Structure formats: structure tokens, C-alpha cells
Amino acid sequence: MKTSLQSLVIADMTENQKPRSTRQIALDIIEKTGQPTNSTCVSTVMQTLKNHRDHALEITGPAGNRQYRLKSSLKEITQQVEQQLWALRRARGNA
């Protein structure tokens, strides 16, 4: 079964948090999965992610030399805070 390029990009960017170019992201995906892609395809995915409400995309650098990094989504941050609150409640309950 083929994995969608968007899923591969999200997985790669989640694993590697440093800002990278679409070319570098494409090369990393090819190296890890063997699935063919290129920077143009990855760039198209970036445009989709930029407009997607569940993913916060940090874009830096001048036009033609953009760097991309996937930030935690609001949903993920909310889940992390809720988990920490439940851990605190359990700790207080056991004290």
C-alpha cells in the first residue's frame, strides 16, 4: 500500500524538527522510504499544510530559499496540557 506524500512529509517533519528546504525534505523521504518524490511535489504539500488548520507550519527564509518546520498543532498542545493536568491530579490524589 502506498502512503500519501502528505503523510510522509508530516511524518518526516515531525521526526526532524529543524527547518529544511523542500529539496532536503524530498531527499530525506526518498532515503527513508524509497518512494520517489521531488521538491516540487513537497512544495505542493507545503502549500496544503500552510492552509490546514491542524498543522502549524513555520516558514522562514527568502523566496526561492524557503525553510520549513512543522510546529506542534493546537490539538497536540491541548492534549499535552490535559495529560499533564491529569498527571498532577493523580499525583495529588495519591499524596
Short mmCIF file of N, CA and C in Angstrom, two decimals:
data_model
loop_
_atom_site.label_atom_id
_atom_site.label_comp_id
_atom_site.label_asym_id
_atom_site.label_seq_id
_atom_site.Cartn_x
_atom_site.Cartn_y
_atom_site.Cartn_z
N MET A 1 0.84 -1.18 0.00
CA MET A 1 0.00 0.00 0.00
C MET A 1 0.88 1.24 0.00
N LYS A 2 0.59 2.18 -0.87
CA LYS A 2 1.35 3.41 -0.95
C LYS A 2 0.86 4.40 0.09
N THR A 3 1.79 5.03 0.76
CA THR A 3 1.46 6.07 1.73
C THR A 3 1.40 7.39 0.98
N SER A 4 0.48 8.26 1.37
CA SER A 4 0.37 9.54 0.69
C SER A 4 1.60 10.39 0.98
N LEU A 5 1.95 11.22 0.01
CA LEU A 5 3.11 12.09 0.18
C LEU A 5 2.90 13.03 1.36
N GLN A 6 1.67 13.51 1.55
CA GLN A 6 1.40 14.39 2.67
C GLN A 6 1.70 13.68 3.99
N SER A 7 1.31 12.43 4.12
CA SER A 7 1.60 11.67 5.34
C SER A 7 3.10 11.50 5.54
N LEU A 8 3.81 11.23 4.45
CA LEU A 8 5.26 11.08 4.53
C LEU A 8 5.93 12.38 4.95
N VAL A 9 5.47 13.49 4.39
CA VAL A 9 6.04 14.80 4.74
C VAL A 9 5.78 15.12 6.20
N ILE A 10 4.56 14.90 6.66
CA ILE A 10 4.22 15.17 8.06
C ILE A 10 5.05 14.29 8.99
N ALA A 11 5.17 13.01 8.67
CA ALA A 11 5.96 12.10 9.50
C ALA A 11 7.42 12.53 9.52
N ASP A 12 7.97 12.89 8.37
CA ASP A 12 9.36 13.31 8.29
C ASP A 12 9.59 14.60 9.07
N MET A 13 8.69 15.56 8.92
CA MET A 13 8.85 16.84 9.61
C MET A 13 8.61 16.71 11.11
N THR A 14 7.78 15.77 11.52
CA THR A 14 7.56 15.54 12.94
C THR A 14 8.82 14.93 13.56
N GLU A 15 9.43 14.03 12.83
CA GLU A 15 10.65 13.36 13.30
C GLU A 15 11.84 14.31 13.33
N ASN A 16 11.96 15.17 12.34
CA ASN A 16 13.09 16.08 12.22
C ASN A 16 12.58 17.51 12.34
N GLN A 17 12.77 18.11 13.50
CA GLN A 17 12.18 19.42 13.79
C GLN A 17 12.96 20.62 13.27
N LYS A 18 14.17 20.41 12.72
CA LYS A 18 14.93 21.58 12.25
C LYS A 18 14.38 22.07 10.91
N PRO A 19 14.46 23.37 10.65
CA PRO A 19 13.99 23.91 9.37
C PRO A 19 14.81 23.36 8.21
N ARG A 20 14.13 22.93 7.14
CA ARG A 20 14.80 22.38 5.97
C ARG A 20 14.10 22.83 4.70
N SER A 21 14.82 22.78 3.60
CA SER A 21 14.24 23.12 2.31
C SER A 21 13.38 21.96 1.80
N THR A 22 12.53 22.25 0.82
CA THR A 22 11.71 21.19 0.23
C THR A 22 12.60 20.14 -0.43
N ARG A 23 13.72 20.58 -0.98
CA ARG A 23 14.65 19.64 -1.61
C ARG A 23 15.20 18.66 -0.58
N GLN A 24 15.61 19.19 0.58
CA GLN A 24 16.16 18.33 1.63
C GLN A 24 15.10 17.38 2.18
N ILE A 25 13.89 17.87 2.35
CA ILE A 25 12.80 17.02 2.83
C ILE A 25 12.54 15.90 1.83
N ALA A 26 12.52 16.23 0.53
CA ALA A 26 12.30 15.22 -0.51
C ALA A 26 13.41 14.17 -0.48
N LEU A 27 14.66 14.62 -0.37
CA LEU A 27 15.79 13.68 -0.33
C LEU A 27 15.70 12.77 0.89
N ASP A 28 15.31 13.32 2.04
CA ASP A 28 15.17 12.52 3.26
C ASP A 28 14.07 11.48 3.11
N ILE A 29 12.96 11.85 2.48
CA ILE A 29 11.85 10.91 2.27
C ILE A 29 12.29 9.78 1.34
N ILE A 30 12.98 10.13 0.26
CA ILE A 30 13.47 9.11 -0.68
C ILE A 30 14.41 8.15 0.04
N GLU A 31 15.32 8.71 0.85
CA GLU A 31 16.30 7.89 1.57
C GLU A 31 15.62 6.94 2.55
N LYS A 32 14.61 7.43 3.27
CA LYS A 32 13.95 6.61 4.30
C LYS A 32 12.97 5.59 3.72
N THR A 33 12.22 6.00 2.69
CA THR A 33 11.13 5.15 2.22
C THR A 33 11.37 4.52 0.85
N GLY A 34 12.25 5.11 0.07
CA GLY A 34 12.47 4.63 -1.28
C GLY A 34 11.39 5.08 -2.26
N GLN A 35 10.39 5.82 -1.76
CA GLN A 35 9.33 6.32 -2.63
C GLN A 35 9.83 7.54 -3.39
N PRO A 36 9.65 7.56 -4.71
CA PRO A 36 10.14 8.69 -5.49
C PRO A 36 9.33 9.95 -5.24
N THR A 37 10.00 11.07 -5.10
CA THR A 37 9.37 12.38 -4.97
C THR A 37 10.39 13.42 -5.37
N ASN A 38 9.98 14.67 -5.37
CA ASN A 38 10.91 15.76 -5.66
C ASN A 38 10.46 17.01 -4.92
N SER A 39 11.28 18.06 -5.00
CA SER A 39 11.00 19.26 -4.23
C SER A 39 9.71 19.95 -4.69
N THR A 40 9.35 19.81 -5.96
CA THR A 40 8.11 20.41 -6.45
C THR A 40 6.90 19.75 -5.80
N CYS A 41 6.92 18.44 -5.70
CA CYS A 41 5.83 17.72 -5.04
C CYS A 41 5.75 18.09 -3.56
N VAL A 42 6.90 18.15 -2.90
CA VAL A 42 6.93 18.52 -1.48
C VAL A 42 6.43 19.95 -1.31
N SER A 43 6.80 20.84 -2.22
CA SER A 43 6.34 22.23 -2.16
C SER A 43 4.82 22.32 -2.26
N THR A 44 4.22 21.49 -3.09
CA THR A 44 2.76 21.45 -3.21
C THR A 44 2.14 21.01 -1.89
N VAL A 45 2.75 20.02 -1.24
CA VAL A 45 2.27 19.57 0.07
C VAL A 45 2.38 20.70 1.08
N MET A 46 3.47 21.47 1.02
CA MET A 46 3.66 22.59 1.95
C MET A 46 2.53 23.61 1.80
N GLN A 47 2.13 23.88 0.56
CA GLN A 47 1.02 24.82 0.34
C GLN A 47 -0.26 24.29 0.98
N THR A 48 -0.48 22.99 0.88
CA THR A 48 -1.66 22.37 1.50
C THR A 48 -1.57 22.48 3.02
N LEU A 49 -0.39 22.17 3.58
CA LEU A 49 -0.22 22.23 5.03
C LEU A 49 -0.35 23.65 5.56
N LYS A 50 0.12 24.61 4.77
CA LYS A 50 0.06 26.01 5.19
C LYS A 50 -1.39 26.43 5.41
N ASN A 51 -2.30 25.86 4.64
CA ASN A 51 -3.72 26.21 4.74
C ASN A 51 -4.51 25.23 5.61
N HIS A 52 -3.83 24.26 6.23
CA HIS A 52 -4.51 23.22 7.01
C HIS A 52 -4.56 23.65 8.47
N ARG A 53 -5.73 23.57 9.07
CA ARG A 53 -5.88 24.09 10.43
C ARG A 53 -5.25 23.20 11.50
N ASP A 54 -4.98 21.92 11.20
CA ASP A 54 -4.42 21.03 12.21
C ASP A 54 -2.90 21.06 12.28
N HIS A 55 -2.26 21.75 11.34
CA HIS A 55 -0.81 21.77 11.32
C HIS A 55 -0.31 23.21 11.27
N ALA A 56 0.59 23.54 12.19
CA ALA A 56 1.19 24.87 12.20
C ALA A 56 2.53 24.77 11.49
N LEU A 57 2.66 25.47 10.39
CA LEU A 57 3.86 25.40 9.57
C LEU A 57 4.66 26.68 9.74
N GLU A 58 5.90 26.56 10.17
CA GLU A 58 6.78 27.71 10.29
C GLU A 58 7.60 27.81 9.01
N ILE A 59 7.50 28.96 8.35
CA ILE A 59 8.21 29.17 7.08
C ILE A 59 9.20 30.31 7.27
N THR A 60 10.47 30.05 6.97
CA THR A 60 11.50 31.08 7.10
C THR A 60 12.31 31.15 5.81
N GLY A 61 13.06 32.22 5.67
CA GLY A 61 13.94 32.38 4.52
C GLY A 61 13.28 33.14 3.38
N PRO A 62 14.11 33.70 2.50
CA PRO A 62 13.59 34.47 1.37
C PRO A 62 12.99 33.56 0.30
N ALA A 63 12.19 34.15 -0.57
CA ALA A 63 11.59 33.39 -1.68
C ALA A 63 12.69 32.70 -2.47
N GLY A 64 12.45 31.46 -2.81
CA GLY A 64 13.45 30.69 -3.55
C GLY A 64 14.41 29.95 -2.65
N ASN A 65 14.40 30.28 -1.37
CA ASN A 65 15.28 29.61 -0.41
C ASN A 65 14.54 29.39 0.91
N ARG A 66 13.29 28.98 0.79
CA ARG A 66 12.45 28.78 1.97
C ARG A 66 12.90 27.56 2.78
N GLN A 67 12.69 27.66 4.09
CA GLN A 67 12.92 26.57 5.02
C GLN A 67 11.60 26.32 5.74
N TYR A 68 11.28 25.05 5.96
CA TYR A 68 10.00 24.69 6.57
C TYR A 68 10.23 23.86 7.83
N ARG A 69 9.36 24.10 8.83
CA ARG A 69 9.40 23.31 10.05
C ARG A 69 7.97 23.16 10.53
N LEU A 70 7.62 21.94 10.93
CA LEU A 70 6.27 21.66 11.42
C LEU A 70 6.25 21.90 12.92
N LYS A 71 5.40 22.81 13.36
CA LYS A 71 5.26 23.09 14.78
C LYS A 71 4.13 22.23 15.34
N SER A 72 4.09 22.11 16.63
CA SER A 72 3.00 21.35 17.27
C SER A 72 1.67 22.00 16.93
N SER A 73 0.70 21.19 16.64
CA SER A 73 -0.63 21.73 16.35
C SER A 73 -1.31 22.11 17.66
N LEU A 74 -2.29 22.96 17.56
CA LEU A 74 -3.04 23.37 18.74
C LEU A 74 -3.67 22.17 19.43
N LYS A 75 -4.13 21.21 18.62
CA LYS A 75 -4.73 19.99 19.17
C LYS A 75 -3.70 19.20 19.99
N GLU A 76 -2.47 19.07 19.46
CA GLU A 76 -1.43 18.34 20.18
C GLU A 76 -1.05 19.05 21.48
N ILE A 77 -0.94 20.38 21.42
CA ILE A 77 -0.60 21.15 22.62
C ILE A 77 -1.68 20.99 23.67
N THR A 78 -2.95 21.05 23.25
CA THR A 78 -4.07 20.87 24.18
C THR A 78 -4.02 19.49 24.82
N GLN A 79 -3.75 18.45 24.04
CA GLN A 79 -3.65 17.09 24.58
C GLN A 79 -2.51 16.98 25.58
N GLN A 80 -1.37 17.61 25.30
CA GLN A 80 -0.23 17.56 26.21
C GLN A 80 -0.57 18.23 27.54
N VAL A 81 -1.23 19.39 27.47
CA VAL A 81 -1.62 20.10 28.69
C VAL A 81 -2.61 19.28 29.50
N GLU A 82 -3.59 18.68 28.82
CA GLU A 82 -4.57 17.85 29.52
C GLU A 82 -3.91 16.65 30.18
N GLN A 83 -2.95 16.03 29.51
CA GLN A 83 -2.24 14.89 30.09
C GLN A 83 -1.45 15.32 31.33
N GLN A 84 -0.83 16.49 31.27
CA GLN A 84 -0.08 16.99 32.42
C GLN A 84 -1.02 17.30 33.58
N LEU A 85 -2.18 17.87 33.28
CA LEU A 85 -3.15 18.16 34.34
C LEU A 85 -3.65 16.89 35.01
N TRP A 86 -3.95 15.86 34.21
CA TRP A 86 -4.40 14.59 34.79
C TRP A 86 -3.29 13.95 35.62
N ALA A 87 -2.05 14.08 35.18
CA ALA A 87 -0.93 13.53 35.96
C ALA A 87 -0.82 14.25 37.29
N LEU A 88 -0.99 15.57 37.29
CA LEU A 88 -0.95 16.34 38.54
C LEU A 88 -2.11 15.95 39.46
N ARG A 89 -3.28 15.78 38.89
CA ARG A 89 -4.45 15.38 39.70
C ARG A 89 -4.23 14.01 40.33
N ARG A 90 -3.68 13.08 39.54
CA ARG A 90 -3.40 11.74 40.08
C ARG A 90 -2.35 11.82 41.18
N ALA A 91 -1.33 12.64 40.97
CA ALA A 91 -0.26 12.77 41.97
C ALA A 91 -0.81 13.36 43.27
N ARG A 92 -1.69 14.34 43.16
CA ARG A 92 -2.29 14.93 44.36
C ARG A 92 -3.22 13.94 45.06
N GLY A 93 -3.91 13.14 44.28
CA GLY A 93 -4.82 12.14 44.84
C GLY A 93 -4.08 11.05 45.58
N ASN A 94 -2.85 10.75 45.16
CA ASN A 94 -2.05 9.69 45.79
C ASN A 94 -1.20 10.22 46.93
N ALA A 95 -1.14 11.53 47.10
CA ALA A 95 -0.27 12.11 48.13
C ALA A 95 -0.91 12.07 49.49
#
